[in-house]
Amino acid sequence: MNVSNAPTERTVLIGEDAFRVYDWTPAVAASTDTSSSASTPGTDTSSNPVSKTTPTKPPPLFVLHHGAGSSALSFHLCAVRLADLLAQDQGLSRVGPTVVALDARGHGATVCKNEALELSQLSDDLIRIVEAVRRDADQEIVLVGHSMGGAVVVDACQKGGIKNIVGVGVIDVVEGTAIESLAHMNSILKAKPSKFRSVEDAIKWTLRTHLVQNKESAQISVPPLLVKMGEPPMYYWRTDLAASEPHWRGWFDGLSAKFLGLKCGRQLLLAGTDRLDKELMIGQMQGKFQVVVYPESWHYVQEDVPGKLALSLLEFWKRNQKLVIIKRFPIPAKPASLPASTTSTV
């Protein structure tokens, strides 16, 4: 992949399945001077929440899960910015990757014998991958999922198979509106081109239809969605979304209740407030989770406003991280109790 700040790629084997996992190394050196930090479109660098304390704890691990028909690299610009923000935080040590994303089964460069997109299977995959890539069981985990990936991270968290999850972020998916939209999904897929003469044509189509609004991101995220086949060669979609129809409803049934019931920080990141269903509106009024809205974005929030999303995720972790108590001064030992007086009154 010929892009700036390209992530490290590795393969995680789970049985006979080979999952492609990406992790991002910060592009900027750790520094308390925020004026020299790298900039990403949609980022307000003047508000970077950078700490200036001595490193006291290891960094968290943000695990990003894409939506149906997408890939890990839809998060590239956001992941670059998030890794840089974490590197600038002087309260954190520099140990291992801080942001990782995976190609789910049936997507990108991942190769699996069974490519069925059943929710339970996808969340089991995520649990195993997190355990394979995290530094240790004490490392704080933040799960973030877009669209179908939001349902996957919520299900994985609810199963309890990942230790020390401090927060779950769900990007632009709500149970009510998602289930309503399923009635139109086949029509949407039929209107989608089945093949392209070149990768460039696919990128142009993606931008022209506003599927993604950020050209820089589309140039990175679209190529992994295609496979080259036939003679003369044409580019086809890597993932057959129509074949996943039996699992569509299963992704979203019960999502709102599961999200509200999680025992960790919860954040909903939306492209519009109209996406909230009744159950979530009640939960929001009760203060059960945080909502962040990006009105300038379309569905692919992580691509349209990557810098703003990265800041939101960093602030989300900071609010939900476990506190570290630092003993700055020695605490004197408790004095031994004095023996009882033996004098008597005459």
Tab-separated table of C-alpha atoms in Angstrom, residues 170-180 255-257 259-260 266-294:
chain	number	residue	atom	x	y	z
A	170	VAL	CA	-20.580	2.703	17.854
A	171	ILE	CA	-20.406	4.692	14.615
A	172	ASP	CA	-23.601	5.598	12.753
A	173	VAL	CA	-25.773	2.573	13.429
A	174	VAL	CA	-28.978	2.427	15.453
A	175	GLU	CA	-31.205	-0.619	15.722
A	176	GLY	CA	-34.493	1.008	14.708
A	177	THR	CA	-33.310	2.865	11.621
A	178	ALA	CA	-30.992	0.019	10.582
A	179	ILE	CA	-33.822	-2.536	10.562
A	180	GLU	CA	-36.094	-0.124	8.691
A	255	LEU	CA	-28.690	-3.864	19.456
A	256	SER	CA	-30.066	-0.902	21.436
A	257	ALA	CA	-30.795	-2.962	24.550
A	259	PHE	CA	-25.628	-1.312	23.961
A	260	LEU	CA	-27.456	0.269	26.904
A	266	ARG	CA	-20.667	3.948	25.842
A	267	GLN	CA	-20.441	6.419	22.984
A	268	LEU	CA	-22.651	6.792	19.917
A	269	LEU	CA	-21.069	8.689	17.024
A	270	LEU	CA	-23.630	9.732	14.424
A	271	ALA	CA	-23.909	11.600	11.157
A	272	GLY	CA	-27.313	12.957	12.259
A	273	THR	CA	-29.560	13.061	15.347
A	274	ASP	CA	-32.508	11.704	13.341
A	275	ARG	CA	-30.888	8.268	13.569
A	276	LEU	CA	-31.776	7.778	17.254
A	277	ASP	CA	-34.598	5.305	17.913
A	278	LYS	CA	-37.018	5.542	20.854
A	279	GLU	CA	-35.047	3.245	23.167
A	280	LEU	CA	-31.843	5.204	22.641
A	281	MET	CA	-33.582	8.569	22.973
A	282	ILE	CA	-34.819	7.508	26.407
A	283	GLY	CA	-31.355	6.208	27.298
A	284	GLN	CA	-29.746	9.470	26.219
A	285	MET	CA	-32.139	11.523	28.342
A	286	GLN	CA	-31.220	9.296	31.292
A	287	GLY	CA	-27.527	9.984	30.662
A	288	LYS	CA	-26.651	6.357	29.931
A	289	PHE	CA	-24.307	7.147	27.051
A	290	GLN	CA	-22.691	10.011	25.176
A	291	VAL	CA	-23.783	11.134	21.704
A	292	VAL	CA	-21.480	12.956	19.294
A	293	VAL	CA	-22.956	14.254	16.021
A	294	TYR	CA	-21.015	15.167	12.861
